[in-house]
mmCIF file of C-alpha atoms in Angstrom:
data_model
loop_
_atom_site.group_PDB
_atom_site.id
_atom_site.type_symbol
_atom_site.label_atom_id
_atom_site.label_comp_id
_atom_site.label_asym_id
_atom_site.label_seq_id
_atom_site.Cartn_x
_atom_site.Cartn_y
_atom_site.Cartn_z
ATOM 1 C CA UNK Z 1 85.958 -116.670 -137.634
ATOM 2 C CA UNK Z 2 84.370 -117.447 -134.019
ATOM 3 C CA UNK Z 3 82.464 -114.505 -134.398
ATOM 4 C CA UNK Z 4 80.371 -115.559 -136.989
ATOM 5 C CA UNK Z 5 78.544 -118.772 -134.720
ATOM 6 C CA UNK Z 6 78.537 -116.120 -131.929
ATOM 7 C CA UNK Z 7 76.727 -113.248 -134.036
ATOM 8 C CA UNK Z 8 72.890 -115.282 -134.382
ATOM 9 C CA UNK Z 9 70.037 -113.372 -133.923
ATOM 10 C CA UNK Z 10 69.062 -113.088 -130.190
ATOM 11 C CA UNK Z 11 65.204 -114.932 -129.035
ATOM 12 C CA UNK Z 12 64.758 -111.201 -128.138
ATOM 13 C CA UNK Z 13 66.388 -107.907 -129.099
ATOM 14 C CA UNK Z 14 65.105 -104.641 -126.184
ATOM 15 C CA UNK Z 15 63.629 -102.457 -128.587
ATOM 16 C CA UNK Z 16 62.690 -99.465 -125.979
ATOM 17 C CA UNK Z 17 66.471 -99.485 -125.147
ATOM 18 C CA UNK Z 18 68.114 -99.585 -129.039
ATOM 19 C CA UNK Z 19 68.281 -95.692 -129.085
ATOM 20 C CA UNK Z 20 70.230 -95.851 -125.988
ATOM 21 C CA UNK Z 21 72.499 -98.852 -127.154
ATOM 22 C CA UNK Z 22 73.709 -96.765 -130.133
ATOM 23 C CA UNK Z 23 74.183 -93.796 -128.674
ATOM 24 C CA UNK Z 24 76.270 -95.752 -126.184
ATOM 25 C CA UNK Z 25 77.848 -97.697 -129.275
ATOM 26 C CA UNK Z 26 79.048 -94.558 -131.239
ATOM 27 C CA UNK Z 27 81.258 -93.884 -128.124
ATOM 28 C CA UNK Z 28 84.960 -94.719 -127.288
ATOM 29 C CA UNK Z 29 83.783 -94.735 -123.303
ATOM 30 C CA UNK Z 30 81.838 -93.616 -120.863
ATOM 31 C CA UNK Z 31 81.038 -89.717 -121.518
ATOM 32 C CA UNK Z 32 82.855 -86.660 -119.442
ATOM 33 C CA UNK Z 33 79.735 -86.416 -117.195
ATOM 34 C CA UNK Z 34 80.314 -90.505 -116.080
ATOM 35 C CA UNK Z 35 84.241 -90.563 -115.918
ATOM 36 C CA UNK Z 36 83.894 -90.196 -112.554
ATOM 37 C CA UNK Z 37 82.220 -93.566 -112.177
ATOM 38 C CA UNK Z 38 84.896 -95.074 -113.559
ATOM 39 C CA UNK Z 39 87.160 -94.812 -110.749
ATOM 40 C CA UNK Z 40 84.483 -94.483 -107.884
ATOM 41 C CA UNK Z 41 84.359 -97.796 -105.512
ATOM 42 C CA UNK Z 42 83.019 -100.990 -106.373
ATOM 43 C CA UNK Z 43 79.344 -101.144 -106.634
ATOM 44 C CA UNK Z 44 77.033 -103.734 -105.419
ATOM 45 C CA UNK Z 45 73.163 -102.930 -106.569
ATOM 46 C CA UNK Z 46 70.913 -105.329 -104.941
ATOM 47 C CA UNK Z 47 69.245 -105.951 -108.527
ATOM 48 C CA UNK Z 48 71.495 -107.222 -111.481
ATOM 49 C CA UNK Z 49 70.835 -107.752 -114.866
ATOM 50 C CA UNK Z 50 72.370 -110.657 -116.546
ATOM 51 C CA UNK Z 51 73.039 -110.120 -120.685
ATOM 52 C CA UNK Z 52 73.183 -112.908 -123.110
ATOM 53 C CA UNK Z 53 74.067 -112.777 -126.591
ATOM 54 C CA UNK Z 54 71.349 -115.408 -127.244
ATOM 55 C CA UNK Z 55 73.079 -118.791 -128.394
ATOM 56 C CA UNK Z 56 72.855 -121.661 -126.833
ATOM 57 C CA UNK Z 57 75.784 -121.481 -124.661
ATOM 58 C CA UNK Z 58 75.630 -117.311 -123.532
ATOM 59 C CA UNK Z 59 71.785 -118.470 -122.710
ATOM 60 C CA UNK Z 60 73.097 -121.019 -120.618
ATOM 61 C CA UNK Z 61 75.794 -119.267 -118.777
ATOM 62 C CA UNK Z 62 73.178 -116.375 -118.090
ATOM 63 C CA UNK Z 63 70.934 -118.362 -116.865
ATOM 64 C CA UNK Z 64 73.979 -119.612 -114.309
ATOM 65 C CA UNK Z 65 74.751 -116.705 -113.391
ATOM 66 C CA UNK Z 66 71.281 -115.718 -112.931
ATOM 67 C CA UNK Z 67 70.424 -118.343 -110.557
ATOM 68 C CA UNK Z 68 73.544 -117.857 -108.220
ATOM 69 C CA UNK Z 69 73.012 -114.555 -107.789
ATOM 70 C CA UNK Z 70 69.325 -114.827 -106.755
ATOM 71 C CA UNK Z 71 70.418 -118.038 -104.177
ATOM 72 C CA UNK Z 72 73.256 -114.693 -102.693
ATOM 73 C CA UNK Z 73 70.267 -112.704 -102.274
ATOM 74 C CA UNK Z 74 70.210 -110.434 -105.696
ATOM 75 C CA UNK Z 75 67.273 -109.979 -107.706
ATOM 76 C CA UNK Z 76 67.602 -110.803 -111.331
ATOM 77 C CA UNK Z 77 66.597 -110.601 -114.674
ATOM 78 C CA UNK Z 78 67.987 -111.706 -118.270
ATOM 79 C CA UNK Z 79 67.682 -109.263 -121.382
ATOM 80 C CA UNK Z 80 68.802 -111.112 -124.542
ATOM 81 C CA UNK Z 81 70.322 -108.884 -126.672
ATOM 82 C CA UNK Z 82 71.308 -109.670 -130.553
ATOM 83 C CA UNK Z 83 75.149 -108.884 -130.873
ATOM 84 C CA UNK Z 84 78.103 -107.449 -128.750
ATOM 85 C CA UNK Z 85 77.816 -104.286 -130.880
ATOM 86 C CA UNK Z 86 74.336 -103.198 -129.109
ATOM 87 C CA UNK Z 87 75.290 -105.157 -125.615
ATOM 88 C CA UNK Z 88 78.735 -103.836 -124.438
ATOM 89 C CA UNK Z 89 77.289 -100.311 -125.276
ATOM 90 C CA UNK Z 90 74.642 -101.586 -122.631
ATOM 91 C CA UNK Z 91 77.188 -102.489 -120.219
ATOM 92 C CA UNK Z 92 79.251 -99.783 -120.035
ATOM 93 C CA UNK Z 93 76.138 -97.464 -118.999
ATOM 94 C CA UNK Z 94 74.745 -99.921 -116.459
ATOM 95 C CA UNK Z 95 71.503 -100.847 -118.315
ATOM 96 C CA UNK Z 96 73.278 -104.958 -118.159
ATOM 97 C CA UNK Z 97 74.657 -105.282 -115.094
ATOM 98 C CA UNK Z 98 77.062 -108.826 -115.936
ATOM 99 C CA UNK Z 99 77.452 -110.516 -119.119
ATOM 100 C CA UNK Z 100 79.789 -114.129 -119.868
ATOM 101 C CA UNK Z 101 82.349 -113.261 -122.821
ATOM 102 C CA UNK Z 102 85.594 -114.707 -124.389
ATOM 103 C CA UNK Z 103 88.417 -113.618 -122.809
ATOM 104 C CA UNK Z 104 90.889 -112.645 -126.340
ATOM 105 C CA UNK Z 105 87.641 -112.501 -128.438
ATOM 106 C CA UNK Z 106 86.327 -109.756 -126.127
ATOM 107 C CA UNK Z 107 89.940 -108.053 -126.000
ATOM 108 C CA UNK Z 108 90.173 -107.641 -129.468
ATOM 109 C CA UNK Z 109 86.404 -106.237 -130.027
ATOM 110 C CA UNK Z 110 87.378 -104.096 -127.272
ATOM 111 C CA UNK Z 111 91.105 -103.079 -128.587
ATOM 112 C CA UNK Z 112 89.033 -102.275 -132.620
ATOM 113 C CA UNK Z 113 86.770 -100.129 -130.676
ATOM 114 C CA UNK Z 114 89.531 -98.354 -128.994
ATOM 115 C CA UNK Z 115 92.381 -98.000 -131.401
ATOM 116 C CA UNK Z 116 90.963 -98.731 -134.737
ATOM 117 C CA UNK Z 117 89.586 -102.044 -136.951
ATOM 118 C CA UNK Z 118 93.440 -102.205 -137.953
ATOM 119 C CA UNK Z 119 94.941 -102.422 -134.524
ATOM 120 C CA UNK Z 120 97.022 -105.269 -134.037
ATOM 121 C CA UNK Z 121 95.202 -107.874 -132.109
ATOM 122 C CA UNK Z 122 95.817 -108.285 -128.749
ATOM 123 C CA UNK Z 123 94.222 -111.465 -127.898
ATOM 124 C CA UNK Z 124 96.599 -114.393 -128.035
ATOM 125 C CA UNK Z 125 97.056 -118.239 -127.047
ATOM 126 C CA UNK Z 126 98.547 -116.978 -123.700
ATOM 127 C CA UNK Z 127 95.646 -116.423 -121.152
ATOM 128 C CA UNK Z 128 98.081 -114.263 -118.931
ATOM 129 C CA UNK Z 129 98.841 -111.747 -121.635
ATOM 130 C CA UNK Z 130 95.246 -111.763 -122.698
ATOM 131 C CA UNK Z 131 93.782 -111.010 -120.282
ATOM 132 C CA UNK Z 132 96.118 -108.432 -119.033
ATOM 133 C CA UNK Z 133 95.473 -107.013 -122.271
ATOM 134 C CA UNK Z 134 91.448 -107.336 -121.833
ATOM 135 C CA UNK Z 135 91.460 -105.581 -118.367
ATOM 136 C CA UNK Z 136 93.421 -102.648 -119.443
ATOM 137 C CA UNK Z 137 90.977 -101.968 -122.052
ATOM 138 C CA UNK Z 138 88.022 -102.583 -120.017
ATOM 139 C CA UNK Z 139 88.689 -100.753 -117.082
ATOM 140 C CA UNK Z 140 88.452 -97.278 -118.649
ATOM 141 C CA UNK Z 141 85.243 -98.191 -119.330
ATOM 142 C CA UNK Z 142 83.887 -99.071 -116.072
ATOM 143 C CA UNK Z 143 83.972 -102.745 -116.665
ATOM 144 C CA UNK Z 144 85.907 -105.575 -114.514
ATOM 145 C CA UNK Z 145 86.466 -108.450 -116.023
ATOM 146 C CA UNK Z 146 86.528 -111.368 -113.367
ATOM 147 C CA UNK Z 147 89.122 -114.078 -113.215
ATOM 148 C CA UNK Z 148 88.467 -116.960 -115.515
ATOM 149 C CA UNK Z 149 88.022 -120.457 -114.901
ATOM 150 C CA UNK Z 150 88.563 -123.673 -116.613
ATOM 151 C CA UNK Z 151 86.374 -123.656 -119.546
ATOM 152 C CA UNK Z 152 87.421 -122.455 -122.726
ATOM 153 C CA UNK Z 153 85.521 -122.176 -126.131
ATOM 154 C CA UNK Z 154 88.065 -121.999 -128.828
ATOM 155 C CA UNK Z 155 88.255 -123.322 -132.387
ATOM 156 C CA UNK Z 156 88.814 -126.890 -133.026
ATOM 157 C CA UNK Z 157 89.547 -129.502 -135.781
ATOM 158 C CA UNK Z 158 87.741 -133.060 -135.633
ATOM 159 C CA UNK Z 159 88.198 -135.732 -137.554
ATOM 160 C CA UNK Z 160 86.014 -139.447 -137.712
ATOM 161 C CA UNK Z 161 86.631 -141.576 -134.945
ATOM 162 C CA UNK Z 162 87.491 -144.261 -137.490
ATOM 163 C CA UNK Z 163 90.064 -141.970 -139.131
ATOM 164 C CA UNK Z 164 91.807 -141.108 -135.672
ATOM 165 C CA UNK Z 165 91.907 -144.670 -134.758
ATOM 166 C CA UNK Z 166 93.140 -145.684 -138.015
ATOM 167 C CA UNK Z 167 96.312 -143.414 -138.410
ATOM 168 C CA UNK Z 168 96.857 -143.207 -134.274
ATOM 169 C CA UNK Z 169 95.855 -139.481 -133.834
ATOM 170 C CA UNK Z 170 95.345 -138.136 -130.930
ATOM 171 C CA UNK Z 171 96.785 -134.428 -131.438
ATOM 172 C CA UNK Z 172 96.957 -132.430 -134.532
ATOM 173 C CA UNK Z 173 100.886 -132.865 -134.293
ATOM 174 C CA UNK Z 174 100.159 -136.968 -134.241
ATOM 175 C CA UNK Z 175 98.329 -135.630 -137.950
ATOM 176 C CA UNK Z 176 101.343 -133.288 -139.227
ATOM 177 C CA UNK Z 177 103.922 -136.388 -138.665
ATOM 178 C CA UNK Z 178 101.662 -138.188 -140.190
ATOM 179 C CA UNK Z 179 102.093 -137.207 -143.706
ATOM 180 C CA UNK Z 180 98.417 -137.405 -144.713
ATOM 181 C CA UNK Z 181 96.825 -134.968 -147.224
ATOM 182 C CA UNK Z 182 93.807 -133.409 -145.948
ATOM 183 C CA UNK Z 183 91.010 -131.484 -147.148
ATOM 184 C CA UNK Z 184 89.137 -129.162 -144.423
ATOM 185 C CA UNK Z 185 85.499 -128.395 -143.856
ATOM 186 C CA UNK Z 186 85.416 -124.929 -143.081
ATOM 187 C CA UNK Z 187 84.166 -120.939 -143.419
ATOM 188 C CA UNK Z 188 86.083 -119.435 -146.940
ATOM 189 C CA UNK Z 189 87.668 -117.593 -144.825
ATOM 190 C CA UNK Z 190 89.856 -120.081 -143.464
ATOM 191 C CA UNK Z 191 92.520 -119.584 -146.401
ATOM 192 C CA UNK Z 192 93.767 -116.072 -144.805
ATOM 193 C CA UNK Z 193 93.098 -116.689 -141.089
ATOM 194 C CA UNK Z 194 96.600 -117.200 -139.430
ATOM 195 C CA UNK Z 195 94.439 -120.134 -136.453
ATOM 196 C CA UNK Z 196 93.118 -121.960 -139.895
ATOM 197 C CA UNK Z 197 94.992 -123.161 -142.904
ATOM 198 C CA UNK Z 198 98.078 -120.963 -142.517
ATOM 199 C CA UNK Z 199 98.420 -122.272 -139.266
ATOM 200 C CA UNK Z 200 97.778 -125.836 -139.522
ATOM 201 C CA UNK Z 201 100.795 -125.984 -142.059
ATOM 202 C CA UNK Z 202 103.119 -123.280 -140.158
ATOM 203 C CA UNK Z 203 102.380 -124.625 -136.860
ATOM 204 C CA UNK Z 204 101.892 -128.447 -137.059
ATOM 205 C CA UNK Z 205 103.025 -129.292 -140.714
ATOM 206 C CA UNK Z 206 99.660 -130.124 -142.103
ATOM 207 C CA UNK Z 207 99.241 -131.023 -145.162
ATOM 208 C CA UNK Z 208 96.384 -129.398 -145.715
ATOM 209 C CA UNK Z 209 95.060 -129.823 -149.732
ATOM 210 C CA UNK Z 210 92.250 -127.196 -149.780
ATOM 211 C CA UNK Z 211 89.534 -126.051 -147.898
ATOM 212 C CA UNK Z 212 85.291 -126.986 -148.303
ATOM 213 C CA UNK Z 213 83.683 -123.709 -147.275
ATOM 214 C CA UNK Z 214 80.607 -125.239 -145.975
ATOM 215 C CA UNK Z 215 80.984 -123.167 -142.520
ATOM 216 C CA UNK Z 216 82.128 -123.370 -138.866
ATOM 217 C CA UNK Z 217 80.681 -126.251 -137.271
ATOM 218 C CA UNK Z 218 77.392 -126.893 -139.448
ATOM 219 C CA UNK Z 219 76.026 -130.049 -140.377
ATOM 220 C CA UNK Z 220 77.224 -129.357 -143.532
ATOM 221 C CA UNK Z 221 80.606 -129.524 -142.709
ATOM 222 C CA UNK Z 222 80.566 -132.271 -140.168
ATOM 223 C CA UNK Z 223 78.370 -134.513 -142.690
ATOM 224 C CA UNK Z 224 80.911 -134.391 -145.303
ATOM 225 C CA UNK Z 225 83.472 -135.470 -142.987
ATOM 226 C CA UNK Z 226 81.736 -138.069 -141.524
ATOM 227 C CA UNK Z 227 80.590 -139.026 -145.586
ATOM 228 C CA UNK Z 228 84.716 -138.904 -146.307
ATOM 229 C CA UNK Z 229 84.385 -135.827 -148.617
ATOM 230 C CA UNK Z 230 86.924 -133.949 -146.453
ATOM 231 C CA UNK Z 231 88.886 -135.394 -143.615
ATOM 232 C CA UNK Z 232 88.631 -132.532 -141.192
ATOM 233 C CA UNK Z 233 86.241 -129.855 -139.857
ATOM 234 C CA UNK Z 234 86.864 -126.691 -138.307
ATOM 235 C CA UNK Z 235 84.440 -126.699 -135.003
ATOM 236 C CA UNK Z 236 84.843 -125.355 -131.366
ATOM 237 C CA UNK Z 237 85.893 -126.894 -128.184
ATOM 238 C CA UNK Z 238 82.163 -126.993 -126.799
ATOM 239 C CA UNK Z 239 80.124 -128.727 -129.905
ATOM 240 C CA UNK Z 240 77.692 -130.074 -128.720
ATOM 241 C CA UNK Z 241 77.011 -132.411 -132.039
ATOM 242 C CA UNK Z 242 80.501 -134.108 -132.362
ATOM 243 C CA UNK Z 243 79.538 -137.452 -131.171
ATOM 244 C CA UNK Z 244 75.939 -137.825 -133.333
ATOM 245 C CA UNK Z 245 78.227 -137.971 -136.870
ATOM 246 C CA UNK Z 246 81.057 -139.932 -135.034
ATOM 247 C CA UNK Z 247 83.929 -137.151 -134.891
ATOM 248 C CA UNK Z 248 86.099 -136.536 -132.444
ATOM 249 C CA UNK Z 249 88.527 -133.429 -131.898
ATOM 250 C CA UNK Z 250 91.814 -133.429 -132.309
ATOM 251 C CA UNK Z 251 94.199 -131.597 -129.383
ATOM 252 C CA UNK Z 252 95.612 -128.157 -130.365
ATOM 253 C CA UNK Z 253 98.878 -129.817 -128.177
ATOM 254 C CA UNK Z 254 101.080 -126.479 -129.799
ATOM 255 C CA UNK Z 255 98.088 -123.961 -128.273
ATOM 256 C CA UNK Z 256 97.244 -122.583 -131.642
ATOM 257 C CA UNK Z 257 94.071 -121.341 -131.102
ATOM 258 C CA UNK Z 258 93.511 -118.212 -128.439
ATOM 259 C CA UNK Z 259 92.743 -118.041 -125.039
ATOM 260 C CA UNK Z 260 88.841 -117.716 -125.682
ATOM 261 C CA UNK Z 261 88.280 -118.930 -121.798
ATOM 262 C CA UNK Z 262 84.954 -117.998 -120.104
ATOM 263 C CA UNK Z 263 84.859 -114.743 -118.141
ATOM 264 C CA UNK Z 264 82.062 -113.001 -116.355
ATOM 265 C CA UNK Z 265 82.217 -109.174 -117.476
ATOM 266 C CA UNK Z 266 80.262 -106.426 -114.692
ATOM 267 C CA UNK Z 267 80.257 -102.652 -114.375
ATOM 268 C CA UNK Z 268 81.837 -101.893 -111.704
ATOM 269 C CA UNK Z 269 79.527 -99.212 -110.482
ATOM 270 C CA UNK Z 270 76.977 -102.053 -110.090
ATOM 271 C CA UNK Z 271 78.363 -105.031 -109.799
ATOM 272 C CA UNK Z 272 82.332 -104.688 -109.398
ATOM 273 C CA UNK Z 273 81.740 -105.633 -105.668
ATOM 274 C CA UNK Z 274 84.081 -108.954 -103.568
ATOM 275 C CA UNK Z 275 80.705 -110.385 -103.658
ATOM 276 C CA UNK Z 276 79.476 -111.087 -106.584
ATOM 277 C CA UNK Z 277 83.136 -112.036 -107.569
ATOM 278 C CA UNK Z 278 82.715 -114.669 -104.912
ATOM 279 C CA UNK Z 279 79.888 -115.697 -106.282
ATOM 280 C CA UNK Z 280 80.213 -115.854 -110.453
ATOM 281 C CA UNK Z 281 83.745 -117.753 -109.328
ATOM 282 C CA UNK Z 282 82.685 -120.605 -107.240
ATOM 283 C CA UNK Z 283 81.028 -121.509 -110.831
ATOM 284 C CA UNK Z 284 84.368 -120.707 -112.723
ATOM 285 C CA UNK Z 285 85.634 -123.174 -110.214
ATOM 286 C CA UNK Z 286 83.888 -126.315 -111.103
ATOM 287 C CA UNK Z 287 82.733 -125.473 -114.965
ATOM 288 C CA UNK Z 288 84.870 -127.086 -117.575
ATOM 289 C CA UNK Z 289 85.054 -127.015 -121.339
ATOM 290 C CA UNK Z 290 83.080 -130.871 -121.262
ATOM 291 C CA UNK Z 291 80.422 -129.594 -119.421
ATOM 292 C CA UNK Z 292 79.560 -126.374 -121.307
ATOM 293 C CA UNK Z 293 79.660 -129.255 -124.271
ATOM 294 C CA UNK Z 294 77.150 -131.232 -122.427
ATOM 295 C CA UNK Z 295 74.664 -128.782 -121.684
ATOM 296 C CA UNK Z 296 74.961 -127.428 -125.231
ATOM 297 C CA UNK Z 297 73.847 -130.844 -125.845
ATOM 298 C CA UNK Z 298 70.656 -130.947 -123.654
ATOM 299 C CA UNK Z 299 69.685 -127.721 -125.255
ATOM 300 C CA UNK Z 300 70.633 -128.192 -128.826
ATOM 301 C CA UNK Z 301 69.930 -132.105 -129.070
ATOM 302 C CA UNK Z 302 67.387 -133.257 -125.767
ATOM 303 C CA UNK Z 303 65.315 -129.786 -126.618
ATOM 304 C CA UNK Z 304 65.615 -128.714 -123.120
ATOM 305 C CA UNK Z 305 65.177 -125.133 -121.647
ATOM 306 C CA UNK Z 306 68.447 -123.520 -120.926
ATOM 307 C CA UNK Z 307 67.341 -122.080 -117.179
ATOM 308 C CA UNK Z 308 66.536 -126.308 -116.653
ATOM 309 C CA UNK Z 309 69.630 -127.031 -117.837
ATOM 310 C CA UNK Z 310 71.546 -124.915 -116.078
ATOM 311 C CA UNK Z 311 69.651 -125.192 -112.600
ATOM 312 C CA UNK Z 312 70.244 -129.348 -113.208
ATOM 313 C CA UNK Z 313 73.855 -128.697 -113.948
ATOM 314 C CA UNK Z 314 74.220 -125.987 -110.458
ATOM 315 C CA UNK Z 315 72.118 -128.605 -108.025
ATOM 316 C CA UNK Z 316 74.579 -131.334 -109.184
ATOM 317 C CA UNK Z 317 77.776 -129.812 -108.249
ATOM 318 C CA UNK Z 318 76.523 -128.242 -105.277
ATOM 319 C CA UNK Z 319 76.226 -124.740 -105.892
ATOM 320 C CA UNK Z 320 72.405 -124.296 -105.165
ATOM 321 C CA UNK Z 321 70.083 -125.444 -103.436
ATOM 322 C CA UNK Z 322 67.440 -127.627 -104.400
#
């Protein structure tokens, strides 16, 4: 269900490099004549190319990573590319150097592509096993996925501020013991998925009376819980938008959800050096889940360019240089 926020159209999609993308995408790796790079040592090519999926959020975290790698003496450049189907393809062959990603979101894409669309998914609430799971599926294919940090963009339930206050809710267990019926704001989808409605009611004992498919996080959804319609909306951990139709989110305190942290993603013929590790993590090492929220915000809501945003956001924790 994350998917579908993270699959808009791209600002730009490379149109001299879509025949390449697909031949790259109609592949389960890199081909005989490149195995070789996938074992060969680390690379470290003195120009990287940063990809973004072209949301808000990838924009912003490419335009991070962008900036730090310049400051460690990298040229760069951002190519925004529409979906992970025509990007990953990309990265595998070296034509994006580094790209941010989900850590189980990416595991399972990669795990379909590998073993089949029925596959059992390997992404999970536990970060350890996901990401154990992510690595052995990237590495074959000449990606390293770096270590991740704090911020995680997962799926989350809000409900009104006056509604949380009124029943004493803090966590979506404080809403199961509570007994009340509720009625969720949500993609149709959310019937089958086992992090949605099953869940809620397996998990937390929800009582949850149907679902309003009015989407993922749109102003649909959140306006009819802020209007009392429904009582809940399905959202994500970073919305940006929460506070402007006075919801808040409720804690996933039983880890429901999976481990969709923030990792940087590089071929390792390119960019798999100790450097560039150093520097994508000193960001992992300060970014949280509120501040990816925040600048989301500045973009979304203040109108302001993601590489300003993201420059603002580096100067003020002091990881470049004004």
């Amino acid at each position: 269900m994350r998917d579908l926020r993270r699959r808009a159209t791209a600002t730009a999609v490379l149109l001299p490099l879509l025949p390449l993308f697909l031949v790259g995408a109609c592949s389960g790796g890199p081909s005989l004549e490149n195995q070789g790079a996938v074992t060969a040592p680390p690379g470290d090519s003195k120009h990287l190319t940063i990809g973004t999926a072209g949301f808000t959020e990838s924009d912003v975290l490419a335009q991070m990573y962008a900036l730090l790698l310049k400051q460690a003496g990298y040229s760069t450049e951002i190519l925004s590319v529409a979906n992970r189907e025509l990007y990953e393809p990309a990265l595998e062959s070296g034509q994006i150097d580094v790209v941010p990603e989900y850590a189980a979101t990416f595991a399972d894409w990669l795990n379909a592509k590998t073993n089949g669309a029925k596959a059992p998914p390997v992404g999970s609430p536990d970060l350890d096993a996901t990401m154990k799971a992510l690595r052995g599926l990237a590495a074959p294919r000449g990606l390293t996925v770096l270590d991740p940090g704090k911020a995680v963009d997962q799926n989350a339930f809000a409900v009104t501020t006056a509604f949380a206050k009124q029943h004493r809710l803090k966590t979506l267990s404080d809403l199961g013991a509570s007994g009340l019926k509720v009625r969720l704001a949500a993609g149709d989808e959310c019937v089958q998925r086992p992090y949605c409605e099953p869940g809620l009611k397996k998990t937390y004992g929800i009582d949850v009376t149907g679902v309003d498919p009015k989407g993922v996080g749109t102003t649909q959804s959140k306006k009819a819980v802020q209007d009392g319609k429904d009582q809940m909306v399905l959202t994500t951990t970073t919305d940006a938008t929460l506070s402007d139709f006075g919801l808040v989110l409720l804690a996933d305190d039983k880890h429901l959800q999976n481990a969709d942290y923030i990792v940087p993603v590089v071929n390792r013929s390119r960019a798999g050096s100790e450097r560039v590790a150093k520097v994508l993590g000193a960001l992992n090492s300060v970014l949280t889940t509120q501040d990816l929220a925040s600048m989301n915000q500045q973009v979304d809501s203040w109108r302001r360019l993601p590489e300003d945003v993201a420059r603002s956001y580096l100067e003020s924790k002091g990881l470049l240089k004004g």
